[in-house]
mmCIF file of C-alpha atoms in Angstrom:
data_model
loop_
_atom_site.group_PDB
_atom_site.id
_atom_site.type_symbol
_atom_site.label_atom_id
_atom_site.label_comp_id
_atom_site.label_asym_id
_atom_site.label_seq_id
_atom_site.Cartn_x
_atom_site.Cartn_y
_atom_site.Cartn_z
ATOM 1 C CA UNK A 16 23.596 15.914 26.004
ATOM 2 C CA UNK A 17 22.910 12.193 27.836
ATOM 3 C CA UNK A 18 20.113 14.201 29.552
ATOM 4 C CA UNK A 19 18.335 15.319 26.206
ATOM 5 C CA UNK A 20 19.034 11.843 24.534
ATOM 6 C CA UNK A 21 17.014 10.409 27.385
ATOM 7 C CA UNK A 22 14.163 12.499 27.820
ATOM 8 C CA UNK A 23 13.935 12.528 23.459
ATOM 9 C CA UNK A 24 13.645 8.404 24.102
ATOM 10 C CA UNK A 25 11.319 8.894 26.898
ATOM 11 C CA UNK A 26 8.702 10.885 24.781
ATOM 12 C CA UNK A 27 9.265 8.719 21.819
ATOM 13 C CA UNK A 28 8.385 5.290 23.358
ATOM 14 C CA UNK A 29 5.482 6.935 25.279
ATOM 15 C CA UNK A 30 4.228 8.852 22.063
ATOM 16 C CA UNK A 31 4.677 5.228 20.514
ATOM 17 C CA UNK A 32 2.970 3.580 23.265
ATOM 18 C CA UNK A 33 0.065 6.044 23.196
ATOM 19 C CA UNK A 34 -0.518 5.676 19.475
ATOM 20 C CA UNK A 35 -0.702 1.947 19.610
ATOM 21 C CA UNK A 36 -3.185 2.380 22.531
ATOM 22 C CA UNK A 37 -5.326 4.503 20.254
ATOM 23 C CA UNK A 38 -4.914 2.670 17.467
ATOM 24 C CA UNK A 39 -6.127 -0.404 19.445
ATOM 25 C CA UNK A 40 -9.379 1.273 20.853
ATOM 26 C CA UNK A 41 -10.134 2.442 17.289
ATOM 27 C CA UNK A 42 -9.813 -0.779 15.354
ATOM 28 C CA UNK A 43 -12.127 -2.494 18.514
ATOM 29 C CA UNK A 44 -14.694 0.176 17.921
ATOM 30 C CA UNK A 45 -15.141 -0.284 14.164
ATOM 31 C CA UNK A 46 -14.500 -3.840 14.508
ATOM 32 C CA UNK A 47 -17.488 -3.844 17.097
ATOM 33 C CA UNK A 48 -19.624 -1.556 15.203
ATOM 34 C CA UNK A 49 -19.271 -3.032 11.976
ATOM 35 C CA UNK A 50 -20.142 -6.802 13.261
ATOM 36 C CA UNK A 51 -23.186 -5.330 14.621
ATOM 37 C CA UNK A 52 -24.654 -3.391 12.313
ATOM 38 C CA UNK A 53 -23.197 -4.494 9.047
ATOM 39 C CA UNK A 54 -22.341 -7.710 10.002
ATOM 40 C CA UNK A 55 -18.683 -7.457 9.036
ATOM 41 C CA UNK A 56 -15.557 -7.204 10.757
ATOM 42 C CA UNK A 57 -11.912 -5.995 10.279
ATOM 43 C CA UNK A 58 -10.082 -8.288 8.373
ATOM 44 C CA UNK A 59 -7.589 -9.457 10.676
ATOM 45 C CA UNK A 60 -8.324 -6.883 13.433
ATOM 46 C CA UNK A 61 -7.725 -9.613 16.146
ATOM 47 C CA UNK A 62 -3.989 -9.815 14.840
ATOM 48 C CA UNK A 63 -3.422 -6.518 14.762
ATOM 49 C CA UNK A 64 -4.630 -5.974 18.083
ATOM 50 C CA UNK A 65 -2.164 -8.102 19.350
ATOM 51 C CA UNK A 66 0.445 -6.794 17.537
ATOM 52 C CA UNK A 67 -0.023 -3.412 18.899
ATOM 53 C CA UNK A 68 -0.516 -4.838 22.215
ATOM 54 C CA UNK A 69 3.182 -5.930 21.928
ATOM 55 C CA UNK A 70 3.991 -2.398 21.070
ATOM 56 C CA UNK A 71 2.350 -0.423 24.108
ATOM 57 C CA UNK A 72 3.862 -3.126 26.399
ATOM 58 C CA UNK A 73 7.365 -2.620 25.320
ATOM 59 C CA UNK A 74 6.826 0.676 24.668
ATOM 60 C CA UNK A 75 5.659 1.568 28.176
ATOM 61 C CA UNK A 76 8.271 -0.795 29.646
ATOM 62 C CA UNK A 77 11.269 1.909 29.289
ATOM 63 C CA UNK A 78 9.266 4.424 30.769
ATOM 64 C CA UNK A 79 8.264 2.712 33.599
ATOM 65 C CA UNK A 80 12.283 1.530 34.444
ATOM 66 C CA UNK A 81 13.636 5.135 33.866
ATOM 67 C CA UNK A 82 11.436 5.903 36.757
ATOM 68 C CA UNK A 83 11.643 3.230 39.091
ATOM 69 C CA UNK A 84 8.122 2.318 39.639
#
């Protein structure tokens, strides 16, 4: 039971961690693409990159102290 708890937490703060990594190289790549060729950008795409920064940090962090590295 404790085992399947922990692996279910596991995948769910690296599936969390993954998105927000995604997420993060998306929003860059329109926010890049649309300063250069329409000469727009997100609307606060710098914020929300660093709010999903906060999320793949702390989302990786459990990860990496379940395994001791």
């Amino acid at each position: 039971m404790l085992k399947t708890i922990e692996r279910t937490l596991r995948w769910s703060t690296g599936l969390m961690a993954a998105v927000a990594l995604f997420t993060i190289m998306w929003l860059t790549l329109v926010d890049v693409t649309g300063r250069r060729f329409f000469d727009h950008s997100v609307p606060g795409g710098l914020e929300l990159t660093e709010i999903l920064m906060v999320i793949v940090i702390f989302g990786a962090l459990p990860m990496v102290s379940w395994r001791n590295e």
